[in-house]
Coordinates of C-alpha atoms and ligand atoms in Angstrom, one line a residue:
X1 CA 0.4 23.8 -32.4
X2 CA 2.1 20.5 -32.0
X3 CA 2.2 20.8 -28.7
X4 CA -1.7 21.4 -28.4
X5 CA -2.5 18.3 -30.3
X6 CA 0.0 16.1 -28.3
X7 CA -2.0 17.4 -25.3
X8 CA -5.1 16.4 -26.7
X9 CA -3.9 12.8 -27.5
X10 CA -4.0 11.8 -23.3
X11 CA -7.4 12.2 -23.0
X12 CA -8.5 10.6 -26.2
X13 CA -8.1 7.3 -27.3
X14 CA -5.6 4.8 -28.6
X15 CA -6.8 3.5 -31.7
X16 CA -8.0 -0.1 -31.0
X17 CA -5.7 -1.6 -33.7
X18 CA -2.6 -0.6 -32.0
X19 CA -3.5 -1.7 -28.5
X20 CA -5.0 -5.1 -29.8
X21 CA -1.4 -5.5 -31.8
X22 CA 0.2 -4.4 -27.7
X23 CA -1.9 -6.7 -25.9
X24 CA -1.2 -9.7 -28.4
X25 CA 2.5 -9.5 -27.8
X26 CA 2.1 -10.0 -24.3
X27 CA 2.0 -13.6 -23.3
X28 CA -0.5 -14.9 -21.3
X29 CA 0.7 -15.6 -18.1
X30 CA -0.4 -18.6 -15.4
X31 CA -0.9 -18.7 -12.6
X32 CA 1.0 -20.0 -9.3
X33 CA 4.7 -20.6 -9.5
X34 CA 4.5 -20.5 -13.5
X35 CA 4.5 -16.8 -12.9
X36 CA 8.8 -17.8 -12.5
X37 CA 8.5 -19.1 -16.2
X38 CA 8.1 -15.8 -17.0
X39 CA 11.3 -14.0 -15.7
X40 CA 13.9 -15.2 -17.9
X41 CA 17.0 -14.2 -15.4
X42 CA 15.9 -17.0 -12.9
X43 CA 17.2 -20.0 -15.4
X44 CA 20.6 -18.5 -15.3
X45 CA 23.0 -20.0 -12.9
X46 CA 25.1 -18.0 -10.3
X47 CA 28.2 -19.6 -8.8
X48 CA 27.4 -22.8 -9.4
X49 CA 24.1 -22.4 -7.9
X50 CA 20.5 -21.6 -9.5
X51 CA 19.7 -18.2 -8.8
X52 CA 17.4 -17.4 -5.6
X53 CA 17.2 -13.9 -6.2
X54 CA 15.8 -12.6 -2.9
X55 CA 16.4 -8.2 -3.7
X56 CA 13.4 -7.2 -4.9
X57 CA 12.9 -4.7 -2.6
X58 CA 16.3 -3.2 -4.3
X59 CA 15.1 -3.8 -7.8
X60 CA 12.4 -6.5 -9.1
X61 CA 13.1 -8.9 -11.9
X62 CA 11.8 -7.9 -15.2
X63 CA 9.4 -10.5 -16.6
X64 CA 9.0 -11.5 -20.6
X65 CA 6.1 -8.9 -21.3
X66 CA 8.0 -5.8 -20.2
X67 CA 11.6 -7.4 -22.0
X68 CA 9.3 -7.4 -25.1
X69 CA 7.4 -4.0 -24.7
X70 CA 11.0 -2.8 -24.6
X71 CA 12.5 -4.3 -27.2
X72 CA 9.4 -3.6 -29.4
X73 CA 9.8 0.4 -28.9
X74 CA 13.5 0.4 -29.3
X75 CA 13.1 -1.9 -32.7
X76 CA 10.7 -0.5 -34.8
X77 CA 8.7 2.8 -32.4
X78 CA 11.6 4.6 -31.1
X79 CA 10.7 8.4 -32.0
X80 CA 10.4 11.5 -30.2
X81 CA 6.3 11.6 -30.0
X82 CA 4.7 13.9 -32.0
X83 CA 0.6 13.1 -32.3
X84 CA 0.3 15.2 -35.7
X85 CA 4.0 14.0 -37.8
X86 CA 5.1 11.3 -38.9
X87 CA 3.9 7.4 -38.5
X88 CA 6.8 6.4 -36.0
X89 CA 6.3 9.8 -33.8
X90 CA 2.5 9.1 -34.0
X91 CA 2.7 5.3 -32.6
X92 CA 5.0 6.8 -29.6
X93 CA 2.9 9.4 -28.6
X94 CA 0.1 7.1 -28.7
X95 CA 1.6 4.7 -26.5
X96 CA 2.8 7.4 -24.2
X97 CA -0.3 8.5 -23.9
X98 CA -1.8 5.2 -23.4
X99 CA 0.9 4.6 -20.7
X100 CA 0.1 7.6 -18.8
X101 CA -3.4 6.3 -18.8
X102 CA -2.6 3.2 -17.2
X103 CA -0.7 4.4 -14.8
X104 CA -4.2 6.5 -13.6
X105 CA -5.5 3.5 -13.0
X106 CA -3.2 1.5 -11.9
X107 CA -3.6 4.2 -8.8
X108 CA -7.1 4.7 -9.0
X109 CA -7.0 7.8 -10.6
X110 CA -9.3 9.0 -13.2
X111 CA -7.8 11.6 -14.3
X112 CA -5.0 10.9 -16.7
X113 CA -3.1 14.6 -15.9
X114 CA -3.1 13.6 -12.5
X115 CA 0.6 11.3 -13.4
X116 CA 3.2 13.0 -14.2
X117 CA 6.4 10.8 -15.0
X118 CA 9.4 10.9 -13.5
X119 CA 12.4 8.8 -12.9
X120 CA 11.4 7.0 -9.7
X121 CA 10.2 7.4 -6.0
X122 CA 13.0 10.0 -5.2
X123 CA 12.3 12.3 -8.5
X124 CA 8.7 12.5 -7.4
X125 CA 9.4 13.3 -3.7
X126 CA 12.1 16.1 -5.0
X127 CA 9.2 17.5 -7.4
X128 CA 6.8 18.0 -4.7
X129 CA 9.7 19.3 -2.1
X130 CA 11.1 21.7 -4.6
X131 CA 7.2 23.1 -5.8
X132 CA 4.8 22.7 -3.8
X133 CA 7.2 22.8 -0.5
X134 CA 8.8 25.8 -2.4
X135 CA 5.8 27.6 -2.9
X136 CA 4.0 27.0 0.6
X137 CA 6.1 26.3 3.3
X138 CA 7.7 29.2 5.1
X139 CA 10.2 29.9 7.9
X140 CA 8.6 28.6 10.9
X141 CA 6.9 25.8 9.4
X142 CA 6.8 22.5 10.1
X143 CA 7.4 19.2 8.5
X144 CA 6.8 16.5 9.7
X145 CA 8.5 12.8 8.8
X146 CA 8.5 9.5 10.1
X147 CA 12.0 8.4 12.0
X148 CA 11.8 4.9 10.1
X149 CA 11.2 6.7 6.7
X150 CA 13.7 5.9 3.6
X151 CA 16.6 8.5 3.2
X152 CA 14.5 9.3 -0.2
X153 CA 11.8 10.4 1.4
X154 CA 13.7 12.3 4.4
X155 CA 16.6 14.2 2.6
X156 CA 13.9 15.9 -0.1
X157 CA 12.0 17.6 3.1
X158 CA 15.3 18.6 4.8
X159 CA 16.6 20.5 2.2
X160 CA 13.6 22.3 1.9
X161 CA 13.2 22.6 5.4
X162 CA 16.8 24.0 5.2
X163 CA 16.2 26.5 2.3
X164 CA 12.8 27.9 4.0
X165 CA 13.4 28.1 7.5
X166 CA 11.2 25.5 8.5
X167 CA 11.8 23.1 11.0
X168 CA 12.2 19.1 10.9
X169 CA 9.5 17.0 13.1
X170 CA 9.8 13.5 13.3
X171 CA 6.7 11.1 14.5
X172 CA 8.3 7.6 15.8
X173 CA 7.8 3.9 15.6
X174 CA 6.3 1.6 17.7
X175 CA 8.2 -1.9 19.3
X176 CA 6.7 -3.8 16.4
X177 CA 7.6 -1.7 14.1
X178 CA 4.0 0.6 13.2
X179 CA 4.3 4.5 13.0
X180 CA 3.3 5.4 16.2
X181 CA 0.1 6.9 15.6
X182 CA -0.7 9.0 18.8
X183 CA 2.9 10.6 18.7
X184 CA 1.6 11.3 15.2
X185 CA -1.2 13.0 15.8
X186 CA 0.5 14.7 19.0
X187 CA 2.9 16.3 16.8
X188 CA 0.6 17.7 14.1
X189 CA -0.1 21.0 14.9
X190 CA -1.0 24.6 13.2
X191 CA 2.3 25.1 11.4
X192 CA 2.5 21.7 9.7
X193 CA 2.6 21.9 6.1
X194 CA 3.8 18.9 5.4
X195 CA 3.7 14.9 6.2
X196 CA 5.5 12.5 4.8
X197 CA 5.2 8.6 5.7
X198 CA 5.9 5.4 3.1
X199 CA 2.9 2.3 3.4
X200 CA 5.3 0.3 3.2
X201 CA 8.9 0.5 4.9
X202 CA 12.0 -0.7 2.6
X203 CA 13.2 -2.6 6.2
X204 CA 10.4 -3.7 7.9
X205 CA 8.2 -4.9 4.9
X206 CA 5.0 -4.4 7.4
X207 CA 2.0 -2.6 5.7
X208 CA 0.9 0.5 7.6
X209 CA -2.6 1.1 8.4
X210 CA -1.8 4.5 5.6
X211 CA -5.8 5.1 5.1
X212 CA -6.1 6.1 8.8
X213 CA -2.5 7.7 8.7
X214 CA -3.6 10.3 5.8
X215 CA -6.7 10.9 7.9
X216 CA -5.1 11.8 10.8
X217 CA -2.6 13.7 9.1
X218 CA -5.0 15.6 6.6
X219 CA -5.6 19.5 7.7
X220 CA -6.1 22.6 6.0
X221 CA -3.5 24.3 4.1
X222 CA -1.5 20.7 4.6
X223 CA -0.3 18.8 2.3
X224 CA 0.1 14.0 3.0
X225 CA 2.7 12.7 0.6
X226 CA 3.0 9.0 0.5
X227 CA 6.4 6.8 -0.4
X228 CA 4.8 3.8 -2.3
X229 CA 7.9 2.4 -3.5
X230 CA 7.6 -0.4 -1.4
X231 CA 3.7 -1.0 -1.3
X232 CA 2.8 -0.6 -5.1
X233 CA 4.4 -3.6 -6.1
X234 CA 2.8 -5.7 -3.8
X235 CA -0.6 -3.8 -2.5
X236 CA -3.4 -2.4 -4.9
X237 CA -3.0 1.3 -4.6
X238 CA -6.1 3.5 -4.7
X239 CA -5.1 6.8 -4.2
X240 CA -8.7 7.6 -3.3
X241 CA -9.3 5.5 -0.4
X242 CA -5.9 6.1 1.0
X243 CA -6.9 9.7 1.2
X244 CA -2.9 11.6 0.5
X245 CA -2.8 14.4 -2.0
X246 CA 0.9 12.9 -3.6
X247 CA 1.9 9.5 -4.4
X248 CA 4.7 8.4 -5.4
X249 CA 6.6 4.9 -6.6
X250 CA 9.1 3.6 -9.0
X251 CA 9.1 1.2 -12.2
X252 CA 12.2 -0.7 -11.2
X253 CA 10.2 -2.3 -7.9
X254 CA 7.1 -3.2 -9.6
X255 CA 8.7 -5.5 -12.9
X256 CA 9.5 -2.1 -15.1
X257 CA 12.3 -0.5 -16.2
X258 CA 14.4 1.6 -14.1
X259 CA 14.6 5.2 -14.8
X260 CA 10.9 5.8 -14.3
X261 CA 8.2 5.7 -12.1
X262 CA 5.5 8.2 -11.0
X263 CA 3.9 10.9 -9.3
X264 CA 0.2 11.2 -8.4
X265 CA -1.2 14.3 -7.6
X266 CA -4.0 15.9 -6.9
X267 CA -4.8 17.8 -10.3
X268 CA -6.4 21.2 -8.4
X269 CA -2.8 20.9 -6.4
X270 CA -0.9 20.2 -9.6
X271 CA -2.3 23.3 -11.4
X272 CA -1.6 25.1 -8.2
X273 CA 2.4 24.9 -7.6
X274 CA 5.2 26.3 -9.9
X275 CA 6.8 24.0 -12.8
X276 CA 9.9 22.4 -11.7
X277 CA 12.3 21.9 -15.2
X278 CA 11.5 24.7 -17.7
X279 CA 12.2 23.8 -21.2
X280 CA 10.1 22.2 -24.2
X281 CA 7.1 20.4 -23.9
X282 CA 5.9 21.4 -20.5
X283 CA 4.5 25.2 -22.2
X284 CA 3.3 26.2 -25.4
X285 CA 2.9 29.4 -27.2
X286 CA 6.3 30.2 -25.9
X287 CA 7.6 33.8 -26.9
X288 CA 10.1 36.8 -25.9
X289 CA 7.8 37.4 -23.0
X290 CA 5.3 34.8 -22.5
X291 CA 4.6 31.2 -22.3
X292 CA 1.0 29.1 -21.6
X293 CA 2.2 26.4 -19.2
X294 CA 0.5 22.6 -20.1
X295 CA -1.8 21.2 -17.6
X296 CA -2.0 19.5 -14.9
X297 CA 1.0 16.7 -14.9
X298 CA 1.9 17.7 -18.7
X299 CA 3.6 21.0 -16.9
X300 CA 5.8 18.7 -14.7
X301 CA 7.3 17.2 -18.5
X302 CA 10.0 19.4 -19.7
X303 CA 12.5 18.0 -22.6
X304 CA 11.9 15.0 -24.4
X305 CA 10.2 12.2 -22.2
X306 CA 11.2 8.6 -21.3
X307 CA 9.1 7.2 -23.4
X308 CA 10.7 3.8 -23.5
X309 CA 10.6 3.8 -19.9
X310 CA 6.7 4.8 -19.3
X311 CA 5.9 1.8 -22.2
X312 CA 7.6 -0.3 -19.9
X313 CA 6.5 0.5 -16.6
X314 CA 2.9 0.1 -18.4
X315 CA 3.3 -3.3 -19.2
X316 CA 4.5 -4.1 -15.8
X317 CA 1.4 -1.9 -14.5
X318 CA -0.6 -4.2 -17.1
X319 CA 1.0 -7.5 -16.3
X320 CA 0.6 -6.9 -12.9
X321 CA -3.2 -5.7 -13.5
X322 CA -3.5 -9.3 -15.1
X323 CA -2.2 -11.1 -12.1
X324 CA -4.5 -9.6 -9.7
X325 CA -3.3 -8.3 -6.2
X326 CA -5.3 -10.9 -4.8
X327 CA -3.3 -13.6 -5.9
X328 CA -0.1 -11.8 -5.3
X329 CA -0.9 -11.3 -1.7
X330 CA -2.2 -14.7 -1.4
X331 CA 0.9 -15.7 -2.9
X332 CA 3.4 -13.8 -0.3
X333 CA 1.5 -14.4 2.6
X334 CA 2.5 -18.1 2.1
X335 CA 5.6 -17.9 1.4
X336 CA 6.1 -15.1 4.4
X337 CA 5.1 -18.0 6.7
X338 CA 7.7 -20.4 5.5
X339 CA 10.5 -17.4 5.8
X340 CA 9.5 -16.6 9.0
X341 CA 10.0 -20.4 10.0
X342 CA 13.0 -20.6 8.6
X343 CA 14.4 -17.1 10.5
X344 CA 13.3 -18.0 13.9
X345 CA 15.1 -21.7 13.8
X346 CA 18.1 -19.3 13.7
X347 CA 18.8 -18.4 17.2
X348 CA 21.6 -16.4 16.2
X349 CA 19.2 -14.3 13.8
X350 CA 17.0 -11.2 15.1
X351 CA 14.6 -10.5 12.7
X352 CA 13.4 -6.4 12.6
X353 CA 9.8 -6.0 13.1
X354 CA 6.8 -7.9 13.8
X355 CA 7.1 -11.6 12.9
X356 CA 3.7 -11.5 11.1
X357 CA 2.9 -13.3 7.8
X358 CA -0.3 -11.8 6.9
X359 CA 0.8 -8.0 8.0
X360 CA 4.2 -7.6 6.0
X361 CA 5.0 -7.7 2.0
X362 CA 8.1 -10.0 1.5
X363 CA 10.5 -8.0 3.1
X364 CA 12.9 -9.3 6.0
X365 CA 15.7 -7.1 7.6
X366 CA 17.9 -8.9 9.8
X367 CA 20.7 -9.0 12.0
X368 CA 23.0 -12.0 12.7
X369 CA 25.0 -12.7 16.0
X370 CA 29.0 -12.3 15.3
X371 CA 28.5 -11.8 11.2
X372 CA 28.3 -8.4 10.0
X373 CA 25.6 -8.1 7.4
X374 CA 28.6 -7.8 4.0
X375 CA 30.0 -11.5 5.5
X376 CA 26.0 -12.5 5.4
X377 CA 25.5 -10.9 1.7
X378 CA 29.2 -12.4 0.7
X379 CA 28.3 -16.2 2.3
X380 CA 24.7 -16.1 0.5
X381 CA 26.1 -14.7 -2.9
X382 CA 28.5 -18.0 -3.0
X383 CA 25.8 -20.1 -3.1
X384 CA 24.0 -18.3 -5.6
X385 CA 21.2 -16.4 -3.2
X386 CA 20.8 -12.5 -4.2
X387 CA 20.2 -10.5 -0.8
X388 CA 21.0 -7.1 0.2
X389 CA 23.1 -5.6 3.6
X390 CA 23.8 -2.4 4.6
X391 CA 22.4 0.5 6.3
X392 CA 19.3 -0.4 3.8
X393 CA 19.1 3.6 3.3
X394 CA 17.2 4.1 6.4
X395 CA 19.9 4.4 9.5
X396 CA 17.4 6.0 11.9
X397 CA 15.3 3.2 12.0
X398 CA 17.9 0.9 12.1
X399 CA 19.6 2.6 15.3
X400 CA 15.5 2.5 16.7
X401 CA 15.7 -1.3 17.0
X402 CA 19.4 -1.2 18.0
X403 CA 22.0 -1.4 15.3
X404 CA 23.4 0.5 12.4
X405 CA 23.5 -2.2 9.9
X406 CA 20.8 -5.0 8.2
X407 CA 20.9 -8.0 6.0
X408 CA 17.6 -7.8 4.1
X409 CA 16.1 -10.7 1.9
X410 CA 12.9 -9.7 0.4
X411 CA 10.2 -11.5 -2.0
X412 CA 8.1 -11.0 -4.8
X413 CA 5.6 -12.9 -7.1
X414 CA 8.0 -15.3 -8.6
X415 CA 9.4 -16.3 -5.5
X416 CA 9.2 -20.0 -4.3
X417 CA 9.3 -21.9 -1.7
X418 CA 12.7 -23.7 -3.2
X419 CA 14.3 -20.3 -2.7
X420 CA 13.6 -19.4 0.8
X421 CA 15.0 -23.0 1.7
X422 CA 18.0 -22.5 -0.4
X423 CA 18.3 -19.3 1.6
X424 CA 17.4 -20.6 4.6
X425 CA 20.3 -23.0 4.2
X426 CA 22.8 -21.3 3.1
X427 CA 22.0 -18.8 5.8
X428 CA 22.3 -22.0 8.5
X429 CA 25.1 -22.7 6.8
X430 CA 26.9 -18.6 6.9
X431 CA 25.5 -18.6 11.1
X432 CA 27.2 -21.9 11.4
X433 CA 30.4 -20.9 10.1
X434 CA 30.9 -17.7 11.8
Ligands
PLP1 C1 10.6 3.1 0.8 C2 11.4 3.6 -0.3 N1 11.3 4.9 -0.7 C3 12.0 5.5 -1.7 C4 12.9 4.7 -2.4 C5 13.6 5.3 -3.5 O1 13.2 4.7 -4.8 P1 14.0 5.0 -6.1 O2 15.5 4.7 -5.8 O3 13.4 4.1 -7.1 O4 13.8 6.5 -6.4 C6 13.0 3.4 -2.1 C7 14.0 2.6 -2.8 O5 14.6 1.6 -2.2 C8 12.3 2.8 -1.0 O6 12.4 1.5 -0.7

């Protein structure tokens, strides 16, 4: 019975007191670098140094809005949601609710049941791998990966390719840095079940063309899954026009909280497959020998939810909503071109991918002459610049442009130009010194 009339709370809607009391708390943001004002970590110093924090593409800063919405829920709303009991359970279903309902349409869903939470890009990979994969794909089958893909979005289809039988295809990259689209479509063929490909790659930061990607990749009794960790911050997402049937992307990226994110899906897919975790709240009417599984994403929600975690991934969604993509990409595109500037007056630098302003999000893997990428990271941490080195989570692509290992500095909305020249020097300085 409770169950039922949580259920019935996502469709409906939050009473207009409590979202006017939401939207009140969230301060009105401005425009252009003021957007910085709003992300309280960059006035602290770091070794001396103000912070240029240049790891988004790790984790994004958490602005004012969402460090409020947080607080707020842990204070005063911090129940386990119940629409039907008592005032605090009440006011967090309601915003869990309303949280799933911005997430819709943050992805250009309309269909609330279409989101189901989860804890990030990789939970909502795994969820589709270990249901839908479990339930379709056979031995025999194909799937069928990009090579530059993130190890999130690779290991999740190779351990169901493992426990099925079915067999690991991988489509390549082009010299720039694109999926290479005709090995693409040359390697789709009748036993593919599934493809998998990000818009956005965590090392190359270039924005794949994923509308005409999904359309070559779309077939009958097929399934397109898209890695929007790295695009959804940066990109409007409109799950619609880029034509996949899953989506997936994380809080922790986009200004929210880590420990959530979400999964899109197709609802007539998502009533389809198998639940994943079995427990409470995903099934009700549950006795000795039957249970009535919730629908659509509500089946994917076993135990007590994150609740804390989808209210603040919805003010980042909302915050970000408020910003406009527009601006954002008008934003990045500017400060692209002075990063790029500063990387190629570093002959000792090779950066990875196409040295394009308007056709990447801020994100910049590199690879410097005679410095391994921890004695870049190590240098650029002493003078208080945040980057990020390694094998960025995606050593196939890595060993496709010739190396094992990356340095990778990447942007977001509160990034200035005053931090790609601090990082621009201290990098001149790291290259100088090695
Ligand atoms: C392209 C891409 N896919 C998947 C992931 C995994 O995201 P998460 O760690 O939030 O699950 C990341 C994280 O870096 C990523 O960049």
């Amino acid at each position: 019975m409770f169950r039922r009339e949580f259920i019935g709370q996502v469709a409906g809607a939050v009473a207009a007191s409590q979202l006017a009391t939401r939207v009140g708390n969230e301060a009105v943001h401005q425009a252009g670098s003021d957007w910085r004002s709003q992300f309280p970590a960059l006035r602290q110093r770091v070794n001396g140094h103000p912070l240029t924090y240049l790891d988004t593409a790790a984790t994004s800063l958490r602005p004012q809005v969402v460090i409020d919405a947080l607080g707020q829920f842990d204070a005063t709303d911090n129940a386990n949601p119940g629409a039907a009991l008592h005032t605090l359970a009440r006011r967090a279903s309601a915003s869990f609710d309303e949280a799933r309902r911005t997430a819709a349409e943050f992805v250009g869903a309309t269909d609330p049941l279409e989101v189901v939470f989860t804890r990030g890009t990789t939970e909502g990979l795994n969820l589709v791998a270990a249901t839908w994969g479990t339930a379709n794909v056979r031995s025999g089958d194909e799937i069928l990966v990009g090579v530059g893909e993130h190890s999130s979005n690779m290991l999740p289809w190779r351990a169901l390719a493992a426990r099925t039988g079915a067999r690991m295809v991988y489509f390549g990259l082009t010299d720039a840095g694109y999926p290479d689209l005709a090995d693409l479509a040359a390697k789709i063929g009748p036993r593919t079940r599934i493809v998998a490909v990000s818009h956005v790659s965590n090392v190359l930061g270039l924005i794949n063309p994923i509308a005409e990607i999904c359309s070559i990749a779309r077939g009958p009794n097929r399934i397109v899954v898209v890695d929007a960790a790295q695009s959804a911050p940066h990109l409007a997402t409109e799950v619609r026009t880029i034509g996949c049937d899953f989506l997936a992307l994380s809080s922790h990226k986009l200004l929210g909280p880590m420990g959530a994110g979400v999964l899109w899906g197709r609802r007539e897919l998502l009533e389809s497959m198998p639940a994943w975790h079995h427990g409470s709240n995903m099934a009700h009417d549950v006795g000795l020998e039957h249970a009535e599984l919730s629908a659509g994403a509500l089946k994917f929600g076993a135990g007590t939810p994150n609740v804390s975690g989808a209210i603040g991934l919805a003010a980042a969604l909302r915050y970000l909503r408020s910003i406009g993509f527009a601006a954002i990409r008008q934003h990045q595109e500017r400060i692209n071109v002075r990063m790029l500037e500063r990387l190629a007056a570093l002959p000792t630098v090779r950066l990875i991918g196409a040295p394009d302003a308007r056709a990447r999000v801020g994100v910049f893997a590199f690879v410097v002459q005679g410095r391994t990428p921890a004695q870049v990271v190590a240098a650029l941490d002493e003078a208080g610049v945040a980057i990020r080195g390694g094998d960025l989570a995606a050593l196939p692509l890595l060993e496709r442009f010739g190396t094992t290992r990356a340095a990778r500095a990447s942007c977001y909305l509160y990034t200035n130009e005053a931090d790609i020249d601090r990082f621009g020097d201290a990098l001149a300085s790291a290259v100088r010194h090695s």
